[in-house]
Structure formats: structure tokens, C-alpha cells
Amino acid sequence: MSSPVEIIRPRAKQRPGDRVFSASALIAGSLILAILAAVAGFLVLQGIPGIAADPESVSIYAEGIDFTSFVIPLIFGTLWAAALALAMALPLAIGIALFISHYAPRRLAQGLGYIMDLLAAVPSVVFGLWGANVLAGAIQPSFVWLEENLGWIPLFAGPASGTGRTMLTAAIVLAVMILPIITAISREVFLQTPPLYEEAALALGATRWEMIRTVVLPFGRPGVISGAMLGLGRALGETMAVAMVLSGSGIITFDIISSENPLTIAANVALRFPEAYGINVNVLIATGLILFAITLIVNSIARYIVNRRKDFSGAN
């Protein structure tokens, strides 16, 4: 039996532009991994001495606490503020994205999309100034009402802050900051829904909302999750806006209208780093290492969720 004849096809000749682009993409991707590894290495090398340091030699510790007791309230405050911000921003972002993509007239949708994109470019310091000088004073009377009428709920147990610089205020500022990110990604994903699917649902007698609920939302779910996790990542790492708005301390509490609030890791580093010295700097870097790990875990979870449903979305 004769052996099959191997057909040798000539290799396609790459153009110089293709080679330059391929090499540039490879270098850029490798550079990102190298920078990420360098950041992780720096945090580990500089943070471990702070974790292992004698509590008596660390001046930023309160009396009788160690690194674990110091960092746990910061982790709680970071996660609590980010979770509150995401809970407020996500439903609003989905609603705005759906309005822009499926309800608003074309000219109005273009204007709203431009405004949301412009809002994403506002520096965090501006949001911090707005939250501390405008929002806190304007929202403070509502804290008194919440305490008087809903004080039986742990979130509003009070006593209400007299300045308005509370966890709820900080969460609202964070929600405004992450709203454009989630909205922009959700809008683009919703616009990628195949028109044939939408027309088929409408042809079968579905209303516009039923078409959105049965076609657009399931199709765009992975993209919405990706946008939400991207916004959550920014909320976790936000520094100046939280430091300017939140009057925090090293406590753990779910009360969001009280003047005693937990502080976030990023804001704590920003507030303490200018005056830190010696082993105190290593302790602050160690808290940054924990924030780095939290961010990686959040993004890994998001990637896992998206990959489970990537076959059902054009976002990937």
C-alpha cells in the first residue's frame, strides 16, 4: 500500500507591517506581565518585614494590637464601601445602558453616551471635593430621618453624623465614579445583540421589555459582569475620593450613617504614608499587598464567571 503523498504548501510571506505589529503586540503583552510581576515582587519583598515586625516597634498601631488586628478593619472597610457602591451603581448603570441602546432617540442616545464617557474622565480629586463639600452637607439631614424612622435596621442605627462624612456618603461618591465604566461596557454589549434575535422575539409577539428581558439581558450578561467587576476593581482601589470624604477609624461596623466608620486600605495608605518612616512604611506596603491580592481574586472570579457563559455572548 503506497504511503500518502504529503502536500507541502508554501508559507505565506509576511509583510513587514504584519511582522512589526505582531512583535509590538507580543512585547506589549509581555511588558504587562513583567510589570505585574515586578509590582507583586516589590510588595512581597517590602511587605513581609512589616507583617513580621514586632508590634511594639510600629508607631501607627494602637496600643495592644498587631498587624492582623490592624488590617482586618481596613479589609472590611474596603470591601464594605466597594460593595455598597456596586449595589447602588449596577442597577442604575444597566438602566442607563438599556435606555441609550434600546429606548432613547438616536440623537439623544449619542448625547447621553458622550456625557457618560466624559464623566469617566473626571479626576477622583474632583469627586472627593464634591463629596466632602457639597454632598455631605446636602445629605446629612436625611441621615437624621433614617435614624428616626429606620433606626431599627442595623445599617441606620446611628447616631447620625453631624457632618455627613459617613460610609454612605463615601459609597455614593464611589458609585458615581464607577457608574460611567459599567454603563459604557454594558451599553456596547447590549448594542452587540444580533438584530435577528430581537426581531424574532418581536415577531413572536413579545413587547419591547419582554424582548430585552429574554434576549438582550441574557446575551449581555457576561459583558455586564465584566463591567461590574471592572467598576468594583476601581472602587476597591480608590484613594483620594474616599480619603477626602470618609472620616474613618479602625473599627468594624455596618452602620453607614454614623460618624464612626471603618477606613479603606487605599485611603489609609494615602493618609498615613507621608508621615510614615522605618518599619511603618513596610506595614503600609503590606496592607497594599493585601489590597493587590483582593483585586486579583475579584478579577479572577469575574473571569471565571464570564468564561462559563462566553459561548452565549459576543462580548468575548
PDB file of C-alpha atoms in Angstrom:
ATOM      1  CA  MET A   1       0.000   0.000   0.000  1.00  0.00           C
ATOM      2  CA  SER A   2       1.517   3.264  -1.090  1.00  0.00           C
ATOM      3  CA  SER A   3       2.089   5.911   1.509  1.00  0.00           C
ATOM      4  CA  PRO A   4       0.031   9.058   1.217  1.00  0.00           C
ATOM      5  CA  VAL A   5       1.728  11.866  -0.572  1.00  0.00           C
ATOM      6  CA  GLU A   6       2.464  14.778   1.762  1.00  0.00           C
ATOM      7  CA  ILE A   7       1.395  18.030   0.272  1.00  0.00           C
ATOM      8  CA  ILE A   8       3.771  20.824   1.159  1.00  0.00           C
ATOM      9  CA  ARG A   9       2.174  24.211   0.922  1.00  0.00           C
ATOM     10  CA  PRO A  10       4.368  27.262   0.663  1.00  0.00           C
ATOM     11  CA  ARG A  11       4.366  29.520   3.733  1.00  0.00           C
ATOM     12  CA  ALA A  12       2.575  32.741   3.215  1.00  0.00           C
ATOM     13  CA  LYS A  13       5.016  35.580   3.097  1.00  0.00           C
ATOM     14  CA  GLN A  14       4.524  38.055   5.930  1.00  0.00           C
ATOM     15  CA  ARG A  15       4.547  41.696   5.069  1.00  0.00           C
ATOM     16  CA  PRO A  16       6.827  43.994   7.105  1.00  0.00           C
ATOM     17  CA  GLY A  17       3.822  45.712   8.667  1.00  0.00           C
ATOM     18  CA  ASP A  18       2.445  42.380   9.891  1.00  0.00           C
ATOM     19  CA  ARG A  19       5.769  41.468  11.466  1.00  0.00           C
ATOM     20  CA  VAL A  20       6.054  44.835  13.198  1.00  0.00           C
ATOM     21  CA  PHE A  21       2.504  44.617  14.537  1.00  0.00           C
ATOM     22  CA  SER A  22       2.974  41.015  15.730  1.00  0.00           C
ATOM     23  CA  ALA A  23       6.214  41.880  17.511  1.00  0.00           C
ATOM     24  CA  SER A  24       4.694  45.002  19.051  1.00  0.00           C
ATOM     25  CA  ALA A  25       1.720  43.056  20.387  1.00  0.00           C
ATOM     26  CA  LEU A  26       3.992  40.378  21.832  1.00  0.00           C
ATOM     27  CA  ILE A  27       6.232  42.966  23.500  1.00  0.00           C
ATOM     28  CA  ALA A  28       3.266  44.872  24.910  1.00  0.00           C
ATOM     29  CA  GLY A  29       1.697  41.731  26.356  1.00  0.00           C
ATOM     30  CA  SER A  30       4.985  40.561  27.833  1.00  0.00           C
ATOM     31  CA  LEU A  31       5.626  44.022  29.270  1.00  0.00           C
ATOM     32  CA  ILE A  32       2.297  43.991  31.098  1.00  0.00           C
ATOM     33  CA  LEU A  33       3.112  40.624  32.678  1.00  0.00           C
ATOM     34  CA  ALA A  34       6.608  41.824  33.593  1.00  0.00           C
ATOM     35  CA  ILE A  35       5.275  44.980  35.249  1.00  0.00           C
ATOM     36  CA  LEU A  36       2.655  42.990  37.155  1.00  0.00           C
ATOM     37  CA  ALA A  37       5.312  40.548  38.351  1.00  0.00           C
ATOM     38  CA  ALA A  38       7.585  43.431  39.360  1.00  0.00           C
ATOM     39  CA  VAL A  39       4.814  45.101  41.364  1.00  0.00           C
ATOM     40  CA  ALA A  40       3.955  41.831  43.090  1.00  0.00           C
ATOM     41  CA  GLY A  41       7.616  41.180  43.860  1.00  0.00           C
ATOM     42  CA  PHE A  42       8.114  44.653  45.303  1.00  0.00           C
ATOM     43  CA  LEU A  43       5.035  44.353  47.514  1.00  0.00           C
ATOM     44  CA  VAL A  44       6.085  40.933  48.787  1.00  0.00           C
ATOM     45  CA  LEU A  45       9.708  41.898  49.499  1.00  0.00           C
ATOM     46  CA  GLN A  46       8.807  45.164  51.186  1.00  0.00           C
ATOM     47  CA  GLY A  47       5.614  43.943  52.870  1.00  0.00           C
ATOM     48  CA  ILE A  48       6.827  40.789  54.608  1.00  0.00           C
ATOM     49  CA  PRO A  49       9.057  42.733  57.071  1.00  0.00           C
ATOM     50  CA  GLY A  50       6.007  44.780  58.059  1.00  0.00           C
ATOM     51  CA  ILE A  51       3.894  41.669  58.641  1.00  0.00           C
ATOM     52  CA  ALA A  52       6.602  40.036  60.754  1.00  0.00           C
ATOM     53  CA  ALA A  53       7.548  43.202  62.670  1.00  0.00           C
ATOM     54  CA  ASP A  54       7.260  43.438  66.445  1.00  0.00           C
ATOM     55  CA  PRO A  55       4.038  45.394  67.199  1.00  0.00           C
ATOM     56  CA  GLU A  56       5.902  47.407  69.821  1.00  0.00           C
ATOM     57  CA  SER A  57       8.159  48.879  67.110  1.00  0.00           C
ATOM     58  CA  VAL A  58       5.278  50.049  64.894  1.00  0.00           C
ATOM     59  CA  SER A  59       4.074  53.502  65.874  1.00  0.00           C
ATOM     60  CA  ILE A  60       0.965  53.503  63.666  1.00  0.00           C
ATOM     61  CA  TYR A  61      -0.522  50.642  65.680  1.00  0.00           C
ATOM     62  CA  ALA A  62      -2.842  51.468  68.527  1.00  0.00           C
ATOM     63  CA  GLU A  63      -1.878  50.097  71.904  1.00  0.00           C
ATOM     64  CA  GLY A  64      -2.185  46.330  72.242  1.00  0.00           C
ATOM     65  CA  ILE A  65      -2.837  45.411  68.574  1.00  0.00           C
ATOM     66  CA  ASP A  66      -0.802  43.587  65.965  1.00  0.00           C
ATOM     67  CA  PHE A  67      -0.805  43.525  62.169  1.00  0.00           C
ATOM     68  CA  THR A  68      -3.849  41.246  61.944  1.00  0.00           C
ATOM     69  CA  SER A  69      -5.929  43.441  64.247  1.00  0.00           C
ATOM     70  CA  PHE A  70      -4.734  46.498  62.316  1.00  0.00           C
ATOM     71  CA  VAL A  71      -5.555  45.232  58.826  1.00  0.00           C
ATOM     72  CA  ILE A  72      -8.854  43.369  59.364  1.00  0.00           C
ATOM     73  CA  PRO A  73     -10.927  46.571  59.859  1.00  0.00           C
ATOM     74  CA  LEU A  74      -9.256  48.029  56.768  1.00  0.00           C
ATOM     75  CA  ILE A  75     -10.166  44.965  54.699  1.00  0.00           C
ATOM     76  CA  PHE A  76     -13.726  45.168  55.973  1.00  0.00           C
ATOM     77  CA  GLY A  77     -13.968  48.876  55.159  1.00  0.00           C
ATOM     78  CA  THR A  78     -12.560  48.330  51.670  1.00  0.00           C
ATOM     79  CA  LEU A  79     -14.973  45.525  50.829  1.00  0.00           C
ATOM     80  CA  TRP A  80     -17.936  47.204  52.529  1.00  0.00           C
ATOM     81  CA  ALA A  81     -17.519  50.537  50.705  1.00  0.00           C
ATOM     82  CA  ALA A  82     -16.980  48.831  47.347  1.00  0.00           C
ATOM     83  CA  ALA A  83     -19.985  46.527  47.835  1.00  0.00           C
ATOM     84  CA  LEU A  84     -22.277  49.443  48.729  1.00  0.00           C
ATOM     85  CA  ALA A  85     -21.053  51.416  45.719  1.00  0.00           C
ATOM     86  CA  LEU A  86     -21.584  48.475  43.363  1.00  0.00           C
ATOM     87  CA  ALA A  87     -25.061  47.800  44.770  1.00  0.00           C
ATOM     88  CA  MET A  88     -26.053  51.389  44.013  1.00  0.00           C
ATOM     89  CA  ALA A  89     -24.281  51.793  40.670  1.00  0.00           C
ATOM     90  CA  LEU A  90     -25.029  48.472  38.927  1.00  0.00           C
ATOM     91  CA  PRO A  91     -28.848  48.705  38.588  1.00  0.00           C
ATOM     92  CA  LEU A  92     -28.620  52.353  37.554  1.00  0.00           C
ATOM     93  CA  ALA A  93     -25.880  51.609  35.020  1.00  0.00           C
ATOM     94  CA  ILE A  94     -27.890  48.777  33.438  1.00  0.00           C
ATOM     95  CA  GLY A  95     -30.956  51.029  33.218  1.00  0.00           C
ATOM     96  CA  ILE A  96     -28.999  53.869  31.595  1.00  0.00           C
ATOM     97  CA  ALA A  97     -27.309  51.461  29.178  1.00  0.00           C
ATOM     98  CA  LEU A  98     -30.637  49.956  28.126  1.00  0.00           C
ATOM     99  CA  PHE A  99     -32.186  53.395  27.709  1.00  0.00           C
ATOM    100  CA  ILE A 100     -29.305  54.538  25.487  1.00  0.00           C
ATOM    101  CA  SER A 101     -29.204  51.348  23.424  1.00  0.00           C
ATOM    102  CA  HIS A 102     -32.900  50.499  23.015  1.00  0.00           C
ATOM    103  CA  TYR A 103     -35.188  53.339  24.110  1.00  0.00           C
ATOM    104  CA  ALA A 104     -33.675  56.780  23.531  1.00  0.00           C
ATOM    105  CA  PRO A 105     -33.901  58.515  20.141  1.00  0.00           C
ATOM    106  CA  ARG A 106     -30.661  58.340  18.199  1.00  0.00           C
ATOM    107  CA  ARG A 107     -29.623  61.955  18.760  1.00  0.00           C
ATOM    108  CA  LEU A 108     -30.401  61.823  22.483  1.00  0.00           C
ATOM    109  CA  ALA A 109     -28.595  58.485  22.823  1.00  0.00           C
ATOM    110  CA  GLN A 110     -25.460  59.935  21.251  1.00  0.00           C
ATOM    111  CA  GLY A 111     -25.528  62.879  23.648  1.00  0.00           C
ATOM    112  CA  LEU A 112     -26.055  60.706  26.710  1.00  0.00           C
ATOM    113  CA  GLY A 113     -23.307  58.335  25.634  1.00  0.00           C
ATOM    114  CA  TYR A 114     -20.916  61.255  25.237  1.00  0.00           C
ATOM    115  CA  ILE A 115     -21.811  62.610  28.689  1.00  0.00           C
ATOM    116  CA  MET A 116     -21.246  59.222  30.340  1.00  0.00           C
ATOM    117  CA  ASP A 117     -17.884  58.841  28.629  1.00  0.00           C
ATOM    118  CA  LEU A 118     -16.925  62.368  29.699  1.00  0.00           C
ATOM    119  CA  LEU A 119     -17.913  61.619  33.290  1.00  0.00           C
ATOM    120  CA  ALA A 120     -15.424  58.751  33.343  1.00  0.00           C
ATOM    121  CA  ALA A 121     -12.602  61.224  32.642  1.00  0.00           C
ATOM    122  CA  VAL A 122     -13.269  63.403  35.713  1.00  0.00           C
ATOM    123  CA  PRO A 123     -10.356  63.105  38.206  1.00  0.00           C
ATOM    124  CA  SER A 124     -11.061  61.407  41.523  1.00  0.00           C
ATOM    125  CA  VAL A 125      -9.976  64.537  43.423  1.00  0.00           C
ATOM    126  CA  VAL A 126     -12.892  66.434  41.883  1.00  0.00           C
ATOM    127  CA  PHE A 127     -15.301  63.752  43.080  1.00  0.00           C
ATOM    128  CA  GLY A 128     -13.691  63.928  46.517  1.00  0.00           C
ATOM    129  CA  LEU A 129     -14.134  67.708  46.719  1.00  0.00           C
ATOM    130  CA  TRP A 130     -17.731  67.392  45.578  1.00  0.00           C
ATOM    131  CA  GLY A 131     -18.455  64.658  48.096  1.00  0.00           C
ATOM    132  CA  ALA A 132     -16.822  66.419  51.052  1.00  0.00           C
ATOM    133  CA  ASN A 133     -18.018  69.972  50.404  1.00  0.00           C
ATOM    134  CA  VAL A 134     -21.367  69.533  48.646  1.00  0.00           C
ATOM    135  CA  LEU A 135     -22.839  66.052  49.003  1.00  0.00           C
ATOM    136  CA  ALA A 136     -22.009  65.533  52.693  1.00  0.00           C
ATOM    137  CA  GLY A 137     -23.790  68.697  53.808  1.00  0.00           C
ATOM    138  CA  ALA A 138     -26.743  68.170  51.481  1.00  0.00           C
ATOM    139  CA  ILE A 139     -27.364  64.565  52.527  1.00  0.00           C
ATOM    140  CA  GLN A 140     -26.801  64.980  56.275  1.00  0.00           C
ATOM    141  CA  PRO A 141     -30.477  65.834  57.116  1.00  0.00           C
ATOM    142  CA  SER A 142     -31.544  62.548  55.516  1.00  0.00           C
ATOM    143  CA  PHE A 143     -29.298  60.685  57.976  1.00  0.00           C
ATOM    144  CA  VAL A 144     -31.329  62.111  60.860  1.00  0.00           C
ATOM    145  CA  TRP A 145     -34.542  60.986  59.168  1.00  0.00           C
ATOM    146  CA  LEU A 146     -33.131  57.491  58.580  1.00  0.00           C
ATOM    147  CA  GLU A 147     -32.120  57.182  62.218  1.00  0.00           C
ATOM    148  CA  GLU A 148     -35.510  58.345  63.481  1.00  0.00           C
ATOM    149  CA  ASN A 149     -37.619  56.209  61.152  1.00  0.00           C
ATOM    150  CA  LEU A 150     -35.405  53.226  60.249  1.00  0.00           C
ATOM    151  CA  GLY A 151     -33.076  53.103  63.226  1.00  0.00           C
ATOM    152  CA  TRP A 152     -34.191  49.539  63.990  1.00  0.00           C
ATOM    153  CA  ILE A 153     -32.219  48.450  60.895  1.00  0.00           C
ATOM    154  CA  PRO A 154     -28.515  47.972  61.754  1.00  0.00           C
ATOM    155  CA  LEU A 155     -27.489  49.980  58.685  1.00  0.00           C
ATOM    156  CA  PHE A 156     -29.189  53.095  60.080  1.00  0.00           C
ATOM    157  CA  ALA A 157     -28.738  52.568  63.797  1.00  0.00           C
ATOM    158  CA  GLY A 158     -26.892  55.865  64.235  1.00  0.00           C
ATOM    159  CA  PRO A 159     -26.218  58.135  65.948  1.00  0.00           C
ATOM    160  CA  ALA A 160     -26.421  60.174  62.763  1.00  0.00           C
ATOM    161  CA  SER A 161     -23.285  62.045  61.792  1.00  0.00           C
ATOM    162  CA  GLY A 162     -23.405  65.802  62.164  1.00  0.00           C
ATOM    163  CA  THR A 163     -21.050  66.393  59.240  1.00  0.00           C
ATOM    164  CA  GLY A 164     -22.436  63.884  56.726  1.00  0.00           C
ATOM    165  CA  ARG A 165     -18.978  62.392  56.113  1.00  0.00           C
ATOM    166  CA  THR A 166     -20.026  58.774  56.542  1.00  0.00           C
ATOM    167  CA  MET A 167     -19.659  55.430  54.845  1.00  0.00           C
ATOM    168  CA  LEU A 168     -22.899  56.038  52.930  1.00  0.00           C
ATOM    169  CA  THR A 169     -21.571  59.323  51.562  1.00  0.00           C
ATOM    170  CA  ALA A 170     -18.316  57.693  50.510  1.00  0.00           C
ATOM    171  CA  ALA A 171     -20.238  54.833  48.872  1.00  0.00           C
ATOM    172  CA  ILE A 172     -22.379  57.298  46.887  1.00  0.00           C
ATOM    173  CA  VAL A 173     -19.249  59.067  45.647  1.00  0.00           C
ATOM    174  CA  LEU A 174     -17.719  55.730  44.632  1.00  0.00           C
ATOM    175  CA  ALA A 175     -20.971  54.738  42.909  1.00  0.00           C
ATOM    176  CA  VAL A 176     -20.897  57.935  40.827  1.00  0.00           C
ATOM    177  CA  MET A 177     -17.268  57.246  39.926  1.00  0.00           C
ATOM    178  CA  ILE A 178     -17.820  53.670  38.727  1.00  0.00           C
ATOM    179  CA  LEU A 179     -21.167  54.370  37.043  1.00  0.00           C
ATOM    180  CA  PRO A 180     -19.666  55.519  33.687  1.00  0.00           C
ATOM    181  CA  ILE A 181     -17.423  52.436  33.441  1.00  0.00           C
ATOM    182  CA  ILE A 182     -20.232  49.943  33.963  1.00  0.00           C
ATOM    183  CA  THR A 183     -22.616  51.932  31.763  1.00  0.00           C
ATOM    184  CA  ALA A 184     -20.198  52.199  28.836  1.00  0.00           C
ATOM    185  CA  ILE A 185     -19.357  48.483  28.792  1.00  0.00           C
ATOM    186  CA  SER A 186     -22.988  47.407  29.258  1.00  0.00           C
ATOM    187  CA  ARG A 187     -24.135  49.768  26.503  1.00  0.00           C
ATOM    188  CA  GLU A 188     -21.628  48.387  23.996  1.00  0.00           C
ATOM    189  CA  VAL A 189     -22.537  44.790  24.868  1.00  0.00           C
ATOM    190  CA  PHE A 190     -26.268  45.448  24.547  1.00  0.00           C
ATOM    191  CA  LEU A 191     -25.687  47.028  21.129  1.00  0.00           C
ATOM    192  CA  GLN A 192     -23.953  43.825  20.003  1.00  0.00           C
ATOM    193  CA  THR A 193     -27.131  41.767  20.410  1.00  0.00           C
ATOM    194  CA  PRO A 194     -27.889  40.263  16.970  1.00  0.00           C
ATOM    195  CA  PRO A 195     -30.812  42.188  15.428  1.00  0.00           C
ATOM    196  CA  LEU A 196     -32.166  38.891  14.081  1.00  0.00           C
ATOM    197  CA  TYR A 197     -32.747  37.651  17.657  1.00  0.00           C
ATOM    198  CA  GLU A 198     -34.502  40.856  18.645  1.00  0.00           C
ATOM    199  CA  GLU A 199     -36.688  40.857  15.543  1.00  0.00           C
ATOM    200  CA  ALA A 200     -37.562  37.203  16.069  1.00  0.00           C
ATOM    201  CA  ALA A 201     -38.728  37.895  19.626  1.00  0.00           C
ATOM    202  CA  LEU A 202     -40.804  40.872  18.481  1.00  0.00           C
ATOM    203  CA  ALA A 203     -42.273  38.835  15.618  1.00  0.00           C
ATOM    204  CA  LEU A 204     -43.447  36.222  18.110  1.00  0.00           C
ATOM    205  CA  GLY A 205     -45.472  38.879  19.914  1.00  0.00           C
ATOM    206  CA  ALA A 206     -43.072  39.959  22.654  1.00  0.00           C
ATOM    207  CA  THR A 207     -43.210  43.524  23.879  1.00  0.00           C
ATOM    208  CA  ARG A 208     -40.039  45.608  23.851  1.00  0.00           C
ATOM    209  CA  TRP A 209     -39.410  44.903  27.535  1.00  0.00           C
ATOM    210  CA  GLU A 210     -40.048  41.174  27.064  1.00  0.00           C
ATOM    211  CA  MET A 211     -37.607  41.190  24.160  1.00  0.00           C
ATOM    212  CA  ILE A 212     -34.996  42.914  26.328  1.00  0.00           C
ATOM    213  CA  ARG A 213     -35.608  40.537  29.229  1.00  0.00           C
ATOM    214  CA  THR A 214     -35.455  37.356  27.163  1.00  0.00           C
ATOM    215  CA  VAL A 215     -32.858  38.293  24.514  1.00  0.00           C
ATOM    216  CA  VAL A 216     -30.764  41.366  25.304  1.00  0.00           C
ATOM    217  CA  LEU A 217     -30.097  40.796  29.004  1.00  0.00           C
ATOM    218  CA  PRO A 218     -29.124  37.103  28.680  1.00  0.00           C
ATOM    219  CA  PHE A 219     -26.903  37.919  25.704  1.00  0.00           C
ATOM    220  CA  GLY A 220     -25.188  40.799  27.505  1.00  0.00           C
ATOM    221  CA  ARG A 221     -24.886  39.193  30.944  1.00  0.00           C
ATOM    222  CA  PRO A 222     -21.178  38.298  30.672  1.00  0.00           C
ATOM    223  CA  GLY A 223     -20.364  41.791  29.498  1.00  0.00           C
ATOM    224  CA  VAL A 224     -22.350  43.349  32.335  1.00  0.00           C
ATOM    225  CA  ILE A 225     -20.488  41.134  34.808  1.00  0.00           C
ATOM    226  CA  SER A 226     -17.178  42.197  33.301  1.00  0.00           C
ATOM    227  CA  GLY A 227     -18.135  45.861  33.563  1.00  0.00           C
ATOM    228  CA  ALA A 228     -19.333  45.409  37.133  1.00  0.00           C
ATOM    229  CA  MET A 229     -16.087  43.729  38.155  1.00  0.00           C
ATOM    230  CA  LEU A 230     -14.069  46.448  36.439  1.00  0.00           C
ATOM    231  CA  GLY A 231     -16.026  49.073  38.361  1.00  0.00           C
ATOM    232  CA  LEU A 232     -15.620  47.073  41.560  1.00  0.00           C
ATOM    233  CA  GLY A 233     -11.872  46.992  40.992  1.00  0.00           C
ATOM    234  CA  ARG A 234     -11.786  50.779  40.771  1.00  0.00           C
ATOM    235  CA  ALA A 235     -13.935  51.109  43.896  1.00  0.00           C
ATOM    236  CA  LEU A 236     -11.614  48.780  45.801  1.00  0.00           C
ATOM    237  CA  GLY A 237      -8.527  50.785  44.906  1.00  0.00           C
ATOM    238  CA  GLU A 238      -9.923  54.317  45.025  1.00  0.00           C
ATOM    239  CA  THR A 239      -7.821  56.510  47.289  1.00  0.00           C
ATOM    240  CA  MET A 240      -8.260  60.273  47.244  1.00  0.00           C
ATOM    241  CA  ALA A 241     -12.047  60.475  46.992  1.00  0.00           C
ATOM    242  CA  VAL A 242     -12.512  58.172  49.985  1.00  0.00           C
ATOM    243  CA  ALA A 243      -9.745  59.858  51.986  1.00  0.00           C
ATOM    244  CA  MET A 244     -11.340  63.268  51.424  1.00  0.00           C
ATOM    245  CA  VAL A 245     -14.915  62.187  52.187  1.00  0.00           C
ATOM    246  CA  LEU A 246     -14.720  59.469  54.817  1.00  0.00           C
ATOM    247  CA  SER A 247     -13.908  60.206  58.429  1.00  0.00           C
ATOM    248  CA  GLY A 248     -12.714  56.714  59.332  1.00  0.00           C
ATOM    249  CA  SER A 249     -11.169  54.829  62.217  1.00  0.00           C
ATOM    250  CA  GLY A 250     -10.075  51.268  62.938  1.00  0.00           C
ATOM    251  CA  ILE A 251     -13.468  49.766  63.699  1.00  0.00           C
ATOM    252  CA  ILE A 252     -15.834  47.245  62.134  1.00  0.00           C
ATOM    253  CA  THR A 253     -19.443  48.368  61.852  1.00  0.00           C
ATOM    254  CA  PHE A 254     -22.305  48.022  59.383  1.00  0.00           C
ATOM    255  CA  ASP A 255     -23.764  51.388  60.422  1.00  0.00           C
ATOM    256  CA  ILE A 256     -23.469  53.618  57.348  1.00  0.00           C
ATOM    257  CA  ILE A 257     -24.750  56.932  58.790  1.00  0.00           C
ATOM    258  CA  SER A 258     -22.633  57.164  61.925  1.00  0.00           C
ATOM    259  CA  SER A 259     -19.596  59.411  62.377  1.00  0.00           C
ATOM    260  CA  GLU A 260     -17.537  56.345  63.345  1.00  0.00           C
ATOM    261  CA  ASN A 261     -16.677  54.416  60.192  1.00  0.00           C
ATOM    262  CA  PRO A 262     -14.110  51.866  59.029  1.00  0.00           C
ATOM    263  CA  LEU A 263     -11.419  53.150  56.697  1.00  0.00           C
ATOM    264  CA  THR A 264     -10.328  51.575  53.420  1.00  0.00           C
ATOM    265  CA  ILE A 265      -6.856  50.211  52.743  1.00  0.00           C
ATOM    266  CA  ALA A 266      -6.082  52.669  49.945  1.00  0.00           C
ATOM    267  CA  ALA A 267      -7.290  55.709  51.893  1.00  0.00           C
ATOM    268  CA  ASN A 268      -5.376  54.605  54.990  1.00  0.00           C
ATOM    269  CA  VAL A 269      -2.149  54.329  52.991  1.00  0.00           C
ATOM    270  CA  ALA A 270      -2.692  57.759  51.437  1.00  0.00           C
ATOM    271  CA  LEU A 271      -3.341  59.395  54.801  1.00  0.00           C
ATOM    272  CA  ARG A 272      -0.516  57.748  56.752  1.00  0.00           C
ATOM    273  CA  PHE A 273       2.250  57.374  54.172  1.00  0.00           C
ATOM    274  CA  PRO A 274       3.524  60.994  54.157  1.00  0.00           C
ATOM    275  CA  GLU A 275       4.404  60.768  57.869  1.00  0.00           C
ATOM    276  CA  ALA A 276       5.454  57.100  57.956  1.00  0.00           C
ATOM    277  CA  TYR A 277       9.069  56.082  58.494  1.00  0.00           C
ATOM    278  CA  GLY A 278      11.079  52.918  59.043  1.00  0.00           C
ATOM    279  CA  ILE A 279       9.074  49.773  59.664  1.00  0.00           C
ATOM    280  CA  ASN A 280       5.820  51.759  59.451  1.00  0.00           C
ATOM    281  CA  VAL A 281       6.369  52.097  55.698  1.00  0.00           C
ATOM    282  CA  ASN A 282       6.701  48.309  55.424  1.00  0.00           C
ATOM    283  CA  VAL A 283       3.440  47.855  57.318  1.00  0.00           C
ATOM    284  CA  LEU A 284       1.615  50.160  54.912  1.00  0.00           C
ATOM    285  CA  ILE A 285       3.151  48.355  51.934  1.00  0.00           C
ATOM    286  CA  ALA A 286       1.970  45.065  53.462  1.00  0.00           C
ATOM    287  CA  THR A 287      -1.595  46.406  53.529  1.00  0.00           C
ATOM    288  CA  GLY A 288      -1.111  47.346  49.870  1.00  0.00           C
ATOM    289  CA  LEU A 289      -0.084  43.753  49.190  1.00  0.00           C
ATOM    290  CA  ILE A 290      -3.362  42.581  50.693  1.00  0.00           C
ATOM    291  CA  LEU A 291      -5.299  45.018  48.510  1.00  0.00           C
ATOM    292  CA  PHE A 292      -3.354  43.740  45.491  1.00  0.00           C
ATOM    293  CA  ALA A 293      -4.353  40.169  46.366  1.00  0.00           C
ATOM    294  CA  ILE A 294      -8.012  41.141  46.854  1.00  0.00           C
ATOM    295  CA  THR A 295      -8.085  42.821  43.435  1.00  0.00           C
ATOM    296  CA  LEU A 296      -6.549  39.773  41.744  1.00  0.00           C
ATOM    297  CA  ILE A 297      -9.082  37.477  43.422  1.00  0.00           C
ATOM    298  CA  VAL A 298     -12.005  39.683  42.333  1.00  0.00           C
ATOM    299  CA  ASN A 299     -10.791  39.776  38.732  1.00  0.00           C
ATOM    300  CA  SER A 300     -10.172  36.010  38.707  1.00  0.00           C
ATOM    301  CA  ILE A 301     -13.719  35.370  39.905  1.00  0.00           C
ATOM    302  CA  ALA A 302     -15.079  37.683  37.219  1.00  0.00           C
ATOM    303  CA  ARG A 303     -13.014  35.955  34.533  1.00  0.00           C
ATOM    304  CA  TYR A 304     -14.334  32.572  35.679  1.00  0.00           C
ATOM    305  CA  ILE A 305     -17.946  33.751  35.592  1.00  0.00           C
ATOM    306  CA  VAL A 306     -17.555  35.255  32.133  1.00  0.00           C
ATOM    307  CA  ASN A 307     -15.797  32.181  30.728  1.00  0.00           C
ATOM    308  CA  ARG A 308     -18.668  29.966  31.861  1.00  0.00           C
ATOM    309  CA  ARG A 309     -21.044  31.840  29.563  1.00  0.00           C
ATOM    310  CA  LYS A 310     -18.728  33.078  26.828  1.00  0.00           C
ATOM    311  CA  ASP A 311     -20.447  30.894  24.234  1.00  0.00           C
ATOM    312  CA  PHE A 312     -23.623  32.884  24.721  1.00  0.00           C
ATOM    313  CA  SER A 313     -22.166  36.340  24.269  1.00  0.00           C
ATOM    314  CA  GLY A 314     -20.436  38.306  21.575  1.00  0.00           C
ATOM    315  CA  ALA A 315     -18.512  40.251  24.229  1.00  0.00           C
ATOM    316  CA  ASN A 316     -15.668  37.757  24.083  1.00  0.00           C
TER     317      ASN A 316
END
